[in-house]
Amino acid sequence: SYVLTQPPSMSVAPGKTARITCGGNNIGSKSVHWYQQKPGQAPVLVISYDSDRPSGIPERFSGSNSGNTAALTISRVEAGDEADYYCQVWDSSSDHFVFGTGTKVTVL
Amino acid sequence: EVQLVETGGGLVKPGGSLRLSCTTSGFTFSSYGMNWVRQAPGKGLEWVSFISSSSGISYMFYADSVKGRFTTSRDNAKNALYLQLNSLRDEDTAVYYCARVCGGDCQNFDYWGQGTLVTVSS
């Protein structure tokens, strides 16, 4: 089955940039979606189709996808960005949706 | 406003069964594929099942970890999604979310419920 690997955690200072990676075999050939989940809450879609921002998501959130790595970049990080972030793809070879392992972002 | 509300969670013994429901409003339910996603305590998200929209014949997909034990279904007249959980195991303990696929051939989940907790324990 298709596996998506993310770093377990990262720390970033307010105002700086956080780049969260999502590794998968030839992930550049798939569409990658990103979710933010705060404690006790349901996930929220923050990036769809590699780099599209849904309505209401700040421009500080951006995405990229190439080769074996996709990335979510959060610019000018704020305290409210502290959350878990998950990447997700549709694996057509198995007819499965797949989530990444998740990254906990801590704002210092 | 799109709303998804899960109910039916609770405490169940290993080997037992449970039926979860997801009641929806604010959109044309029959036109959207729907999913169940779960999250074990302190763990990441795990996709559980998908059921297609009702345009044509509905089809379902399941994660390998639940295939043969869980069954997803929908009642378009009631705008409701269901998950029948059978032969439950300790490792099925999780918050279960229903989530809408964004439409057409879309591949992400644009709306989620708040989840219902299933605890499998003797």
Coordinates of C-alpha atoms in Angstrom, one line a residue:
Chain A
S1 CA 0.0 0.0 0.0
Y2 CA 1.1 3.6 -0.6
V3 CA 2.9 5.2 2.3
L4 CA 3.2 8.9 3.1
T5 CA 6.0 9.9 5.5
Q6 CA 6.1 13.2 7.4
P7 CA 8.5 14.4 10.1
P8 CA 6.8 13.8 13.5
S9 CA 7.4 17.4 14.8
M10 CA 8.9 20.7 14.2
S11 CA 9.3 24.0 16.1
V12 CA 9.2 27.5 14.6
A13 CA 9.4 31.0 16.0
P14 CA 6.6 33.5 15.3
G15 CA 7.1 35.4 12.1
K16 CA 9.4 32.7 10.6
T17 CA 8.6 30.1 7.9
A18 CA 7.6 26.5 8.5
R19 CA 8.0 23.9 5.7
I20 CA 6.4 20.6 6.3
T21 CA 7.4 17.8 4.0
C22 CA 5.4 14.7 2.9
G23 CA 7.4 12.0 1.2
G24 CA 6.0 9.3 -1.1
N25 CA 7.1 7.2 -4.1
N26 CA 6.6 9.5 -7.1
I27 CA 4.2 11.6 -5.2
G28 CA 4.7 14.3 -7.8
S29 CA 2.4 12.3 -10.1
K30 CA -0.5 12.5 -7.5
S31 CA -2.6 15.4 -6.2
V32 CA -1.7 16.2 -2.6
H33 CA -4.1 17.8 0.0
W34 CA -3.2 19.2 3.4
Y35 CA -5.2 19.4 6.6
Q36 CA -4.7 21.3 9.8
Q37 CA -6.0 19.8 13.1
K38 CA -6.1 21.6 16.4
P39 CA -6.6 19.7 19.7
G40 CA -10.1 18.4 20.2
Q41 CA -11.2 19.6 16.7
A42 CA -11.9 18.0 13.4
P43 CA -9.4 18.5 10.6
V44 CA -9.7 21.4 8.3
L45 CA -8.6 21.4 4.6
V46 CA -5.9 24.1 4.1
I47 CA -4.4 23.2 0.7
S48 CA -6.0 21.2 -2.1
Y49 CA -4.5 19.8 -5.3
D50 CA -1.0 20.6 -4.4
S51 CA -1.2 24.3 -4.1
D52 CA -4.8 25.6 -4.1
R53 CA -6.1 27.4 -1.0
P54 CA -9.8 26.9 -0.1
S55 CA -11.9 29.9 0.7
G56 CA -11.0 31.4 4.0
I57 CA -7.5 30.0 4.2
P58 CA -4.8 32.7 4.6
E59 CA -2.4 33.4 1.8
R60 CA 0.4 32.5 4.3
F61 CA -0.4 28.8 3.5
S62 CA 1.1 27.5 0.3
G63 CA 1.9 24.1 -1.2
S64 CA 4.2 22.4 -3.7
N65 CA 4.7 18.9 -5.1
S66 CA 7.4 17.4 -7.2
G67 CA 9.3 14.2 -7.5
N68 CA 9.1 12.2 -4.2
T69 CA 8.3 15.2 -1.9
A70 CA 5.3 17.4 -1.4
A71 CA 5.5 20.4 1.0
L72 CA 3.2 22.7 2.9
T73 CA 4.8 26.1 3.7
I74 CA 3.4 28.4 6.3
S75 CA 4.9 31.9 6.1
R76 CA 5.0 34.5 8.9
V77 CA 3.9 31.8 11.4
E78 CA 1.5 32.9 14.1
A79 CA 0.6 31.3 17.4
G80 CA -2.7 30.2 16.0
D81 CA -0.9 28.0 13.4
E82 CA 0.1 25.6 16.2
A83 CA -1.5 22.3 15.2
D84 CA -1.0 18.9 13.7
Y85 CA -0.8 18.8 9.9
Y86 CA -1.5 15.9 7.6
C87 CA -1.0 15.3 3.9
Q88 CA -3.4 13.1 1.9
V89 CA -3.6 11.5 -1.5
W90 CA -5.9 9.2 -3.5
D91 CA -4.1 6.0 -4.4
S92 CA -5.8 4.8 -7.6
S93 CA -3.8 1.6 -7.6
S94 CA -5.5 0.4 -4.4
D95 CA -8.7 2.6 -4.5
H96 CA -7.6 3.9 -1.1
F97 CA -7.4 7.4 0.4
V98 CA -4.1 7.7 2.3
F99 CA -3.0 10.1 5.0
G100 CA 0.5 11.0 6.0
T101 CA 1.8 10.2 9.4
G102 CA 1.3 13.8 10.6
T103 CA 3.5 16.6 11.8
K104 CA 3.0 18.5 15.1
V105 CA 4.0 22.1 14.6
T106 CA 4.9 24.0 17.8
V107 CA 5.2 27.8 17.7
L108 CA 7.9 28.9 20.1
Chain B
E1 CA -24.4 25.9 5.9
V2 CA -23.0 22.4 5.5
Q3 CA -23.3 20.3 8.7
L4 CA -22.2 16.7 9.5
V5 CA -23.2 15.2 12.9
E6 CA -22.0 11.8 14.0
T7 CA -23.8 9.7 16.6
G8 CA -23.8 6.2 17.9
G9 CA -20.4 5.9 19.5
G10 CA -19.9 4.3 22.9
L11 CA -18.3 1.5 24.9
V12 CA -18.4 -2.0 23.4
K13 CA -16.7 -5.3 24.3
P14 CA -14.2 -7.0 21.9
G15 CA -16.1 -9.0 19.3
G16 CA -19.1 -6.7 19.7
S17 CA -20.9 -4.5 17.2
L18 CA -21.9 -0.9 16.8
R19 CA -23.6 1.2 14.2
L20 CA -22.5 4.8 13.7
S21 CA -24.7 7.4 11.9
C22 CA -23.8 10.7 10.2
T23 CA -26.7 13.1 9.7
T24 CA -26.1 15.8 7.1
S25 CA -27.7 19.1 6.1
G26 CA -27.0 22.1 3.9
F27 CA -26.1 20.3 0.7
T28 CA -27.5 17.8 -1.8
F29 CA -26.4 14.6 0.0
S30 CA -27.1 12.2 -2.8
S31 CA -24.6 14.1 -5.1
Y32 CA -21.5 13.6 -2.9
G33 CA -19.2 10.7 -2.0
M34 CA -18.8 10.2 1.7
N35 CA -16.1 8.8 3.9
W36 CA -15.4 7.6 7.4
V37 CA -12.0 8.5 8.9
R38 CA -10.9 7.5 12.4
Q39 CA -8.3 8.7 14.8
A40 CA -7.0 6.5 17.7
P41 CA -6.2 8.4 20.9
G42 CA -3.0 10.3 20.4
K43 CA -2.5 9.0 16.9
G44 CA -2.9 10.2 13.3
L45 CA -5.7 10.1 10.9
E46 CA -6.7 6.8 9.3
W47 CA -9.1 6.6 6.3
V48 CA -11.7 3.8 6.9
S49 CA -14.2 3.7 4.1
F50 CA -15.7 5.5 1.1
I51 CA -19.1 5.3 -0.5
S52 CA -19.8 6.9 -3.9
S53 CA -22.5 9.4 -4.7
S54 CA -25.8 7.9 -5.8
S55 CA -25.4 8.9 -9.4
G56 CA -25.5 5.4 -11.0
I57 CA -24.6 2.4 -8.9
S58 CA -23.0 3.1 -5.6
Y59 CA -19.6 1.5 -4.9
M60 CA -17.7 1.3 -1.6
F61 CA -14.0 1.0 -0.8
Y62 CA -12.5 0.0 2.6
A63 CA -9.2 0.2 4.3
D64 CA -7.5 -3.2 4.6
S65 CA -7.7 -3.0 8.4
V66 CA -11.5 -3.0 8.4
K67 CA -12.4 -4.9 5.2
G68 CA -14.8 -7.7 5.9
R69 CA -15.7 -6.3 9.4
F70 CA -17.1 -2.8 8.7
T71 CA -19.8 -1.9 6.2
T72 CA -20.7 1.6 5.0
S73 CA -24.1 2.5 3.6
R74 CA -26.2 5.6 2.9
D75 CA -29.9 6.6 3.0
N76 CA -30.4 9.5 0.6
A77 CA -34.0 10.0 1.7
K78 CA -32.7 10.7 5.3
N79 CA -29.5 12.5 4.2
A80 CA -27.6 10.0 6.3
L81 CA -24.4 8.0 6.2
Y82 CA -23.9 4.8 8.3
L83 CA -21.0 2.6 9.4
Q84 CA -21.7 -0.8 10.8
L85 CA -18.8 -2.0 12.9
N86 CA -18.7 -5.8 13.6
S87 CA -16.1 -8.0 15.2
L88 CA -14.6 -5.1 17.0
R89 CA -11.1 -5.2 18.3
D90 CA -9.2 -3.1 20.9
E91 CA -7.4 -1.4 18.0
D92 CA -10.7 -0.1 16.6
T93 CA -10.9 2.3 19.6
A94 CA -10.9 5.8 18.0
V95 CA -12.9 8.9 17.2
Y96 CA -14.8 8.3 14.0
Y97 CA -15.3 11.2 11.7
C98 CA -17.6 11.4 8.7
A99 CA -16.2 13.5 5.9
R100 CA -17.6 14.7 2.5
V101 CA -15.6 14.3 -0.6
C102 CA -15.6 17.6 -2.4
G103 CA -17.7 16.5 -5.4
G104 CA -17.3 14.9 -8.8
D105 CA -13.9 13.3 -9.2
C106 CA -12.6 15.3 -6.3
Q107 CA -10.0 13.6 -4.1
N108 CA -10.1 15.5 -0.8
F109 CA -12.4 16.0 2.2
D110 CA -13.9 19.5 2.3
Y111 CA -16.3 19.1 5.3
W112 CA -16.0 17.0 8.4
G113 CA -18.2 16.2 11.4
Q114 CA -17.0 16.6 15.0
G115 CA -16.6 12.9 15.5
T116 CA -18.0 10.2 17.8
L117 CA -15.8 8.1 20.1
V118 CA -15.9 4.4 19.9
T119 CA -14.2 2.5 22.8
V120 CA -13.6 -1.2 22.5
S121 CA -12.7 -2.7 25.9
S122 CA -13.6 -5.6 28.1

